């Protein structure tokens, strides 16, 4: 087993590491002060993930280390690590908390002393905390961030009502401080403990389900409709190539966001999917019409949750709603799996495809964690983040409107 970096050997940063002097990059608390993410032992990381108080398939080691190695604009991350008390045996400290991290400068081009949760190529950045000692883990992550020169942590895309966020809130309240919400939204999720047919009837209604059955019958005119799930590493590797081809054939390719369009992204997903499949944490669902794959989706699994990462479809079959047809099959399969309690759609708010099908809602947001009481630097960081949000939100809506108009013309 590769031993983890000794936490005692990680250099503590002085104030100079966190405060900009000659250039914005000097405001990066993570430069030289934190453990490189790639230096974390995957075995100990996996052991922590198995004990996590809250699941996050995007901070599993096989996923995060693959991103750190090759993914576009997401490589060379640092890590905040929380450790149990050291024992007499060298290197025997237990990893009880982990948060991939980057500087505020790298995340948002702001020369201020804060650390931000690393981008995991998905919209969920909940840190991993040991379920037996979540408050202690959160406290030690905050302590390491302070030692690195940061005045605040910014947790991006965390489940606001989740156990991890509650642990950070309890730690802050004991110090007379409160977390500061930067932005929030609700996204679709699936209560997989329910009966799938009942859930779909309630969500879609008899008329819509009848229409979807009609579309499926029309799809069957192109060949028998089949649904299959790849689970083993070999199966996942083969199914992934089908997914990459489908994703790169549609509108994602036109926007330049298909994984196969960037060599680093393609290398990341090939490594991550197979690595996770070796631990039963990744599967790829495919819908076929005869021999032709018409839709495929990557699903991650961690503890009692599943995560609907990405969906690719053959748009030549668009009039038969292949993405919806596949999602219905995935819904039935996950609801029938006793190991899964909830499925996170990972979708944008008000997503037109998934929102009508999965009627559960998960509160997600960005939260600022102050690392000191009455710290004027925290106030400055909060104000800067709030100003950025006010500027970016109208621009984001304008981009979405332009895209919709272009798609309608097409």
Tab-separated table of C-alpha atoms in Angstrom:
chain	number	residue	atom	x	y	z
A	1	UNK	CA	0.000	0.000	0.000
A	2	UNK	CA	1.302	3.462	-0.841
A	3	UNK	CA	1.612	5.376	2.393
A	4	UNK	CA	-0.088	8.691	2.750
A	5	UNK	CA	1.878	11.896	3.117
A	6	UNK	CA	2.746	12.492	6.749
A	7	UNK	CA	0.549	15.422	7.799
A	8	UNK	CA	3.195	16.605	10.224
A	9	UNK	CA	5.602	17.069	7.324
A	10	UNK	CA	3.345	19.473	5.416
A	11	UNK	CA	4.777	22.970	5.656
A	12	UNK	CA	2.651	25.543	7.441
A	13	UNK	CA	2.228	28.759	5.546
A	14	UNK	CA	2.993	32.174	6.898
A	15	UNK	CA	0.812	35.188	6.255
A	16	UNK	CA	2.952	35.878	3.193
A	17	UNK	CA	1.452	32.778	1.522
A	18	UNK	CA	-2.080	34.141	1.758
A	19	UNK	CA	-1.797	37.904	1.211
A	20	UNK	CA	-1.043	39.323	-2.219
A	21	UNK	CA	2.198	41.266	-2.436
A	22	UNK	CA	3.717	41.538	-5.894
A	23	UNK	CA	1.171	39.625	-7.986
A	24	UNK	CA	-2.313	38.099	-7.679
A	25	UNK	CA	-0.827	34.625	-7.683
A	26	UNK	CA	0.858	35.436	-4.380
A	27	UNK	CA	-2.604	35.321	-2.807
A	28	UNK	CA	-2.827	31.576	-3.312
A	29	UNK	CA	-2.896	29.875	0.106
A	30	UNK	CA	-2.467	26.513	-1.572
A	31	UNK	CA	0.899	27.229	-3.176
A	32	UNK	CA	3.422	25.071	-1.338
A	33	UNK	CA	1.391	24.985	1.876
A	34	UNK	CA	-0.989	22.083	1.344
A	35	UNK	CA	-0.712	18.428	0.403
A	36	UNK	CA	-0.855	17.747	-3.359
A	37	UNK	CA	-4.013	15.786	-4.070
A	38	UNK	CA	-1.995	13.181	-5.972
A	39	UNK	CA	0.058	12.474	-2.821
A	40	UNK	CA	-2.967	11.183	-0.915
A	41	UNK	CA	-3.023	7.407	-0.506
A	42	UNK	CA	-5.933	6.057	-2.549
A	43	UNK	CA	-6.356	3.226	-0.029
A	44	UNK	CA	-6.798	5.531	2.943
A	45	UNK	CA	-8.944	7.854	0.872
A	46	UNK	CA	-11.187	4.925	-0.055
A	47	UNK	CA	-11.425	3.902	3.586
A	48	UNK	CA	-12.620	7.417	4.471
A	49	UNK	CA	-15.148	7.345	1.606
A	50	UNK	CA	-16.561	4.101	2.989
A	51	UNK	CA	-17.073	5.853	6.355
A	52	UNK	CA	-18.319	9.171	4.967
A	53	UNK	CA	-21.164	10.890	6.783
A	54	UNK	CA	-22.565	11.999	3.410
A	55	UNK	CA	-21.984	10.447	-0.027
A	56	UNK	CA	-20.272	12.260	-2.881
A	57	UNK	CA	-19.368	10.166	-5.915
A	58	UNK	CA	-17.315	13.050	-7.315
A	59	UNK	CA	-14.820	13.055	-4.452
A	60	UNK	CA	-14.071	9.339	-4.667
A	61	UNK	CA	-10.334	8.770	-5.257
A	62	UNK	CA	-10.621	7.021	-8.616
A	63	UNK	CA	-12.675	9.937	-9.931
A	64	UNK	CA	-10.853	12.885	-8.364
A	65	UNK	CA	-7.330	11.588	-9.046
A	66	UNK	CA	-8.184	10.941	-12.709
A	67	UNK	CA	-9.399	14.546	-13.001
A	68	UNK	CA	-6.295	15.813	-11.231
A	69	UNK	CA	-4.089	13.940	-13.692
A	70	UNK	CA	-5.482	15.051	-17.070
A	71	UNK	CA	-8.828	16.895	-17.073
A	72	UNK	CA	-8.900	20.224	-18.859
A	73	UNK	CA	-8.196	23.181	-16.489
A	74	UNK	CA	-8.719	20.958	-13.434
A	75	UNK	CA	-5.290	19.388	-12.829
A	76	UNK	CA	-2.740	19.789	-10.029
A	77	UNK	CA	-5.122	20.312	-7.119
A	78	UNK	CA	-4.190	20.570	-3.474
A	79	UNK	CA	-5.974	18.893	-0.577
A	80	UNK	CA	-7.145	19.839	2.867
A	81	UNK	CA	-6.804	16.705	4.969
A	82	UNK	CA	-8.109	16.064	8.481
A	83	UNK	CA	-6.343	13.450	10.582
A	84	UNK	CA	-7.117	11.536	13.733
A	85	UNK	CA	-4.677	11.819	16.597
A	86	UNK	CA	-1.298	10.399	15.638
A	87	UNK	CA	-0.355	7.108	17.256
A	88	UNK	CA	3.014	5.734	18.286
A	89	UNK	CA	3.229	3.858	14.980
A	90	UNK	CA	4.759	6.022	12.197
A	91	UNK	CA	2.259	6.958	9.511
A	92	UNK	CA	-0.658	5.418	11.410
A	93	UNK	CA	-2.809	8.565	11.644
A	94	UNK	CA	-6.265	7.975	10.176
A	95	UNK	CA	-7.714	10.188	7.446
A	96	UNK	CA	-11.034	11.526	8.800
A	97	UNK	CA	-11.725	14.387	6.387
A	98	UNK	CA	-10.782	15.419	2.858
A	99	UNK	CA	-11.503	18.386	0.615
A	100	UNK	CA	-9.760	18.987	-2.730
A	101	UNK	CA	-8.967	22.698	-2.805
A	102	UNK	CA	-7.728	25.545	-4.971
A	103	UNK	CA	-7.076	29.207	-4.279
A	104	UNK	CA	-9.682	31.909	-4.747
A	105	UNK	CA	-7.405	33.362	-7.420
A	106	UNK	CA	-7.420	30.140	-9.431
A	107	UNK	CA	-11.166	29.654	-8.983
A	108	UNK	CA	-12.399	33.203	-9.618
A	109	UNK	CA	-9.340	35.359	-10.340
A	110	UNK	CA	-9.746	37.165	-7.024
A	111	UNK	CA	-6.467	37.999	-5.196
A	112	UNK	CA	-7.889	37.316	-1.743
A	113	UNK	CA	-6.811	34.741	0.907
A	114	UNK	CA	-9.443	32.018	0.660
A	115	UNK	CA	-9.573	28.390	-0.426
A	116	UNK	CA	-12.310	26.984	-2.678
A	117	UNK	CA	-13.453	23.392	-3.060
A	118	UNK	CA	-11.932	21.801	-6.166
A	119	UNK	CA	-14.038	21.361	-9.301
A	120	UNK	CA	-14.822	17.623	-9.663
A	121	UNK	CA	-16.282	17.846	-13.189
A	122	UNK	CA	-19.697	17.693	-11.602
A	123	UNK	CA	-21.896	19.954	-9.533
A	124	UNK	CA	-21.296	18.422	-6.111
A	125	UNK	CA	-18.347	19.386	-3.892
A	126	UNK	CA	-19.439	18.115	-0.470
A	127	UNK	CA	-16.252	17.305	1.515
A	128	UNK	CA	-15.787	13.777	2.829
A	129	UNK	CA	-16.149	13.650	6.633
A	130	UNK	CA	-15.882	10.566	8.829
A	131	UNK	CA	-19.356	9.652	10.081
A	132	UNK	CA	-17.966	8.745	13.526
A	133	UNK	CA	-16.431	12.199	14.040
A	134	UNK	CA	-17.826	14.669	11.466
A	135	UNK	CA	-17.453	17.760	13.672
A	136	UNK	CA	-13.841	16.925	14.507
A	137	UNK	CA	-13.119	16.332	10.807
A	138	UNK	CA	-14.714	19.641	9.779
A	139	UNK	CA	-12.847	21.503	12.523
A	140	UNK	CA	-9.505	20.068	11.446
A	141	UNK	CA	-10.106	20.880	7.783
A	142	UNK	CA	-10.779	24.459	8.832
A	143	UNK	CA	-7.686	24.435	11.012
A	144	UNK	CA	-5.465	23.290	8.177
A	145	UNK	CA	-6.911	26.003	5.941
A	146	UNK	CA	-6.049	28.599	8.599
A	147	UNK	CA	-2.534	27.177	8.890
A	148	UNK	CA	-2.215	27.583	5.117
A	149	UNK	CA	-2.958	31.296	5.452
A	150	UNK	CA	-6.611	31.267	4.361
A	151	UNK	CA	-9.206	33.469	6.054
A	152	UNK	CA	-12.195	31.632	4.611
A	153	UNK	CA	-13.294	28.446	2.888
A	154	UNK	CA	-15.779	28.551	0.038
A	155	UNK	CA	-17.688	25.300	-0.314
A	156	UNK	CA	-19.075	25.197	-3.834
A	157	UNK	CA	-22.113	23.127	-4.763
A	158	UNK	CA	-22.765	21.517	-1.386
A	159	UNK	CA	-26.002	19.918	-0.217
A	160	UNK	CA	-27.290	22.646	2.088
A	161	UNK	CA	-29.340	20.273	4.235
A	162	UNK	CA	-26.739	17.510	4.223
A	163	UNK	CA	-24.860	16.050	7.159
A	164	UNK	CA	-21.526	17.560	6.094
A	165	UNK	CA	-22.871	21.111	5.973
A	166	UNK	CA	-24.524	20.599	9.348
A	167	UNK	CA	-21.164	19.545	10.807
A	168	UNK	CA	-19.453	22.724	9.553
A	169	UNK	CA	-22.342	24.809	10.917
A	170	UNK	CA	-22.073	23.224	14.387
A	171	UNK	CA	-18.329	23.870	14.514
A	172	UNK	CA	-18.811	27.499	13.495
A	173	UNK	CA	-21.607	28.084	15.996
A	174	UNK	CA	-19.438	26.836	18.847
A	175	UNK	CA	-17.016	29.616	17.916
A	176	UNK	CA	-19.752	32.222	17.697
A	177	UNK	CA	-19.667	32.348	13.870
A	178	UNK	CA	-22.199	31.449	11.195
A	179	UNK	CA	-21.754	30.259	7.599
A	180	UNK	CA	-22.695	32.729	4.877
A	181	UNK	CA	-24.808	31.538	1.967
A	182	UNK	CA	-23.530	32.902	-1.352
A	183	UNK	CA	-26.099	31.367	-3.705
A	184	UNK	CA	-28.537	28.484	-3.747
A	185	UNK	CA	-30.856	26.600	-6.063
A	186	UNK	CA	-32.919	23.415	-6.142
A	187	UNK	CA	-32.281	20.552	-8.533
A	188	UNK	CA	-34.128	17.373	-9.311
A	189	UNK	CA	-33.508	14.190	-7.359
A	190	UNK	CA	-35.154	10.781	-7.181
A	191	UNK	CA	-36.435	9.086	-4.042
A	192	UNK	CA	-35.328	5.597	-5.036
A	193	UNK	CA	-37.052	3.988	-2.032
A	194	UNK	CA	-40.400	4.374	-3.771
A	195	UNK	CA	-42.055	2.114	-6.304
A	196	UNK	CA	-40.953	3.310	-9.729
A	197	UNK	CA	-44.241	2.786	-11.565
A	198	UNK	CA	-46.198	4.622	-8.893
A	199	UNK	CA	-43.676	7.447	-8.848
A	200	UNK	CA	-43.729	7.833	-12.640
A	201	UNK	CA	-47.540	7.826	-12.749
A	202	UNK	CA	-47.659	10.602	-10.170
A	203	UNK	CA	-44.941	12.614	-11.917
A	204	UNK	CA	-45.954	12.282	-15.560
A	205	UNK	CA	-49.615	11.309	-15.522
A	206	UNK	CA	-51.388	8.697	-17.627
A	207	UNK	CA	-51.519	10.848	-20.785
A	208	UNK	CA	-47.767	11.544	-20.904
A	209	UNK	CA	-46.879	7.923	-20.132
A	210	UNK	CA	-49.159	6.795	-22.954
A	211	UNK	CA	-47.370	9.152	-25.334
A	212	UNK	CA	-43.975	7.838	-24.232
A	213	UNK	CA	-45.147	4.256	-24.806
A	214	UNK	CA	-46.271	5.255	-28.295
A	215	UNK	CA	-42.828	6.753	-28.984
A	216	UNK	CA	-41.153	3.595	-27.729
A	217	UNK	CA	-43.267	1.482	-30.090
A	218	UNK	CA	-42.242	3.766	-32.953
A	219	UNK	CA	-38.605	3.404	-31.908
A	220	UNK	CA	-39.040	-0.372	-32.010
A	221	UNK	CA	-39.743	-0.089	-35.728
A	222	UNK	CA	-35.982	0.469	-36.065
A	223	UNK	CA	-35.212	-2.717	-34.135
A	224	UNK	CA	-36.139	-4.349	-30.840
A	225	UNK	CA	-35.678	-1.883	-27.974
A	226	UNK	CA	-33.216	-3.160	-25.407
A	227	UNK	CA	-31.838	-1.772	-22.141
A	228	UNK	CA	-28.521	-2.939	-20.729
A	229	UNK	CA	-26.225	-1.875	-17.892
A	230	UNK	CA	-22.444	-2.257	-17.973
A	231	UNK	CA	-20.982	-2.928	-14.511
A	232	UNK	CA	-17.650	-4.752	-14.752
A	233	UNK	CA	-14.507	-2.810	-15.739
A	234	UNK	CA	-14.412	-4.480	-19.164
A	235	UNK	CA	-18.096	-3.836	-19.832
A	236	UNK	CA	-17.787	-0.228	-18.660
A	237	UNK	CA	-14.753	0.390	-20.883
A	238	UNK	CA	-16.661	-0.815	-23.950
A	239	UNK	CA	-19.889	1.003	-23.059
A	240	UNK	CA	-17.966	4.206	-22.400
A	241	UNK	CA	-16.799	4.359	-26.010
A	242	UNK	CA	-20.434	4.146	-27.111
A	243	UNK	CA	-21.320	6.945	-24.705
A	244	UNK	CA	-18.452	9.153	-25.931
A	245	UNK	CA	-19.526	8.679	-29.534
A	246	UNK	CA	-23.152	9.544	-28.766
A	247	UNK	CA	-22.248	12.595	-26.685
A	248	UNK	CA	-19.939	13.923	-29.395
A	249	UNK	CA	-22.631	13.582	-32.073
A	250	UNK	CA	-25.067	16.163	-30.742
A	251	UNK	CA	-25.425	19.677	-29.367
A	252	UNK	CA	-22.689	19.167	-26.755
A	253	UNK	CA	-20.189	18.787	-29.582
A	254	UNK	CA	-21.483	22.017	-31.140
A	255	UNK	CA	-20.806	23.817	-27.846
A	256	UNK	CA	-17.432	22.131	-27.433
A	257	UNK	CA	-18.404	20.450	-24.166
A	258	UNK	CA	-18.327	16.791	-25.216
A	259	UNK	CA	-15.739	14.802	-23.282
A	260	UNK	CA	-14.230	13.256	-26.418
A	261	UNK	CA	-13.407	16.695	-27.829
A	262	UNK	CA	-10.505	17.212	-25.430
A	263	UNK	CA	-7.729	14.639	-25.073
A	264	UNK	CA	-7.301	15.350	-21.365
A	265	UNK	CA	-11.011	15.035	-20.624
A	266	UNK	CA	-11.265	11.819	-22.630
A	267	UNK	CA	-8.282	10.366	-20.753
A	268	UNK	CA	-9.824	11.358	-17.414
A	269	UNK	CA	-13.200	9.714	-18.042
A	270	UNK	CA	-11.654	6.522	-19.412
A	271	UNK	CA	-9.452	6.165	-16.346
A	272	UNK	CA	-12.123	7.217	-13.846
A	273	UNK	CA	-14.984	5.078	-15.170
A	274	UNK	CA	-12.946	1.877	-15.253
A	275	UNK	CA	-11.297	2.609	-11.894
A	276	UNK	CA	-14.643	3.175	-10.197
A	277	UNK	CA	-16.149	0.102	-11.867
A	278	UNK	CA	-13.484	-2.012	-10.165
A	279	UNK	CA	-15.130	-1.001	-6.864
A	280	UNK	CA	-18.732	-1.190	-8.075
A	281	UNK	CA	-19.037	2.619	-8.162
A	282	UNK	CA	-19.659	3.282	-11.856
A	283	UNK	CA	-22.061	1.813	-14.374
A	284	UNK	CA	-23.154	2.823	-17.856
A	285	UNK	CA	-26.748	2.361	-18.994
A	286	UNK	CA	-27.444	2.021	-22.727
A	287	UNK	CA	-30.698	1.983	-24.706
A	288	UNK	CA	-30.642	0.298	-28.123
A	289	UNK	CA	-32.935	-0.003	-31.100
A	290	UNK	CA	-31.782	-3.260	-32.602
A	291	UNK	CA	-27.985	-3.023	-32.806
A	292	UNK	CA	-27.956	0.780	-32.771
A	293	UNK	CA	-27.318	2.533	-29.423
A	294	UNK	CA	-29.679	5.515	-29.194
A	295	UNK	CA	-28.852	6.777	-25.683
A	296	UNK	CA	-26.288	6.119	-22.961
A	297	UNK	CA	-25.707	7.504	-19.470
A	298	UNK	CA	-22.929	7.347	-16.878
A	299	UNK	CA	-24.110	6.711	-13.312
A	300	UNK	CA	-21.803	6.932	-10.299
A	301	UNK	CA	-22.548	5.211	-6.988
A	302	UNK	CA	-21.371	6.009	-3.473
A	303	UNK	CA	-22.835	4.511	-0.306
A	304	UNK	CA	-26.654	4.714	-0.640
A	305	UNK	CA	-26.706	7.350	-3.392
A	306	UNK	CA	-26.357	7.345	-7.161
A	307	UNK	CA	-25.349	10.289	-9.341
A	308	UNK	CA	-26.633	10.783	-12.906
A	309	UNK	CA	-23.434	12.229	-14.371
A	310	UNK	CA	-23.981	12.626	-18.107
A	311	UNK	CA	-26.392	11.555	-20.821
A	312	UNK	CA	-25.610	11.174	-24.533
A	313	UNK	CA	-28.191	10.553	-27.266
A	314	UNK	CA	-28.294	9.908	-30.993
A	315	UNK	CA	-30.246	12.941	-32.168
A	316	UNK	CA	-31.322	11.150	-35.345
A	317	UNK	CA	-33.855	9.434	-33.054
A	318	UNK	CA	-34.835	12.637	-31.244
A	319	UNK	CA	-38.549	12.375	-32.114
A	320	UNK	CA	-38.718	9.188	-30.024
A	321	UNK	CA	-37.304	10.947	-26.908
A	322	UNK	CA	-34.376	8.512	-26.400
A	323	UNK	CA	-33.000	10.435	-23.405
A	324	UNK	CA	-36.352	10.295	-21.636
A	325	UNK	CA	-36.811	6.621	-22.542
A	326	UNK	CA	-33.406	5.797	-21.059
A	327	UNK	CA	-34.127	7.862	-17.939
A	328	UNK	CA	-37.347	5.925	-17.362
A	329	UNK	CA	-35.394	2.657	-17.513
A	330	UNK	CA	-32.714	4.020	-15.163
A	331	UNK	CA	-35.461	5.161	-12.784
A	332	UNK	CA	-37.023	1.697	-12.667
A	333	UNK	CA	-33.668	0.017	-12.176
A	334	UNK	CA	-32.475	2.270	-9.353
A	335	UNK	CA	-35.820	2.164	-7.545
A	336	UNK	CA	-35.580	-1.642	-7.624
A	337	UNK	CA	-32.057	-1.549	-6.120
A	338	UNK	CA	-32.291	-1.847	-2.309
A	339	UNK	CA	-28.792	-0.374	-1.945
A	340	UNK	CA	-29.853	3.001	-3.396
A	341	UNK	CA	-31.989	5.466	-1.438
A	342	UNK	CA	-31.564	8.656	-3.479
A	343	UNK	CA	-30.379	9.646	-6.952
A	344	UNK	CA	-28.968	13.115	-7.605
A	345	UNK	CA	-29.748	14.303	-11.132
A	346	UNK	CA	-26.726	16.672	-11.166
A	347	UNK	CA	-28.881	18.798	-13.485
A	348	UNK	CA	-29.224	22.534	-13.766
A	349	UNK	CA	-32.207	24.135	-12.011
A	350	UNK	CA	-35.464	23.853	-13.987
A	351	UNK	CA	-33.985	21.272	-16.345
A	352	UNK	CA	-36.706	20.616	-18.954
A	353	UNK	CA	-36.072	16.865	-19.281
A	354	UNK	CA	-35.404	15.606	-15.767
A	355	UNK	CA	-37.510	17.978	-13.646
A	356	UNK	CA	-40.906	16.590	-14.759
A	357	UNK	CA	-39.739	13.000	-14.171
A	358	UNK	CA	-37.895	13.288	-10.858
A	359	UNK	CA	-40.046	15.491	-8.646
A	360	UNK	CA	-37.819	15.448	-5.572
A	361	UNK	CA	-35.724	18.564	-4.977
A	362	UNK	CA	-32.250	18.877	-3.492
A	363	UNK	CA	-31.071	22.228	-2.090
A	364	UNK	CA	-27.593	22.998	-3.438
A	365	UNK	CA	-25.530	26.108	-2.817
A	366	UNK	CA	-22.205	27.855	-2.359
A	367	UNK	CA	-21.321	28.624	1.246
A	368	UNK	CA	-18.610	30.817	2.730
A	369	UNK	CA	-17.049	29.382	5.906
A	370	UNK	CA	-15.314	32.106	7.968
A	371	UNK	CA	-12.114	30.868	9.602
A	372	UNK	CA	-12.018	33.598	12.216
A	373	UNK	CA	-14.379	35.743	14.253
A	374	UNK	CA	-14.754	39.451	13.462
A	375	UNK	CA	-12.289	39.154	10.576
A	376	UNK	CA	-12.548	42.135	8.176
A	377	UNK	CA	-10.911	40.036	5.451
A	378	UNK	CA	-13.908	37.646	5.570
A	379	UNK	CA	-16.223	40.611	5.032
A	380	UNK	CA	-14.151	41.665	2.029
A	381	UNK	CA	-14.189	38.149	0.551
A	382	UNK	CA	-17.955	37.909	1.074
A	383	UNK	CA	-18.534	41.279	-0.591
A	384	UNK	CA	-16.330	40.337	-3.553
A	385	UNK	CA	-18.180	37.059	-4.073
A	386	UNK	CA	-21.558	38.787	-3.806
A	387	UNK	CA	-20.509	41.413	-6.361
A	388	UNK	CA	-19.289	38.712	-8.743
A	389	UNK	CA	-22.620	36.889	-8.475
A	390	UNK	CA	-24.588	40.064	-9.233
A	391	UNK	CA	-22.515	40.675	-12.355
A	392	UNK	CA	-22.486	37.091	-13.636
A	393	UNK	CA	-26.162	36.187	-13.184
A	394	UNK	CA	-27.560	38.557	-15.851
A	395	UNK	CA	-24.764	37.483	-18.223
A	396	UNK	CA	-25.565	33.806	-17.612
A	397	UNK	CA	-29.248	34.364	-18.368
A	398	UNK	CA	-28.354	36.237	-21.549
A	399	UNK	CA	-26.127	33.369	-22.744
A	400	UNK	CA	-28.911	30.849	-22.069
A	401	UNK	CA	-31.399	32.984	-24.007
A	402	UNK	CA	-29.048	33.280	-26.988
A	403	UNK	CA	-28.507	29.497	-27.003
A	404	UNK	CA	-32.240	28.834	-26.946
A	405	UNK	CA	-32.827	31.230	-29.849
A	406	UNK	CA	-30.053	29.559	-31.877
A	407	UNK	CA	-31.479	26.090	-31.172
A	408	UNK	CA	-34.939	27.222	-32.270
A	409	UNK	CA	-33.550	28.575	-35.539
A	410	UNK	CA	-31.715	25.297	-36.099
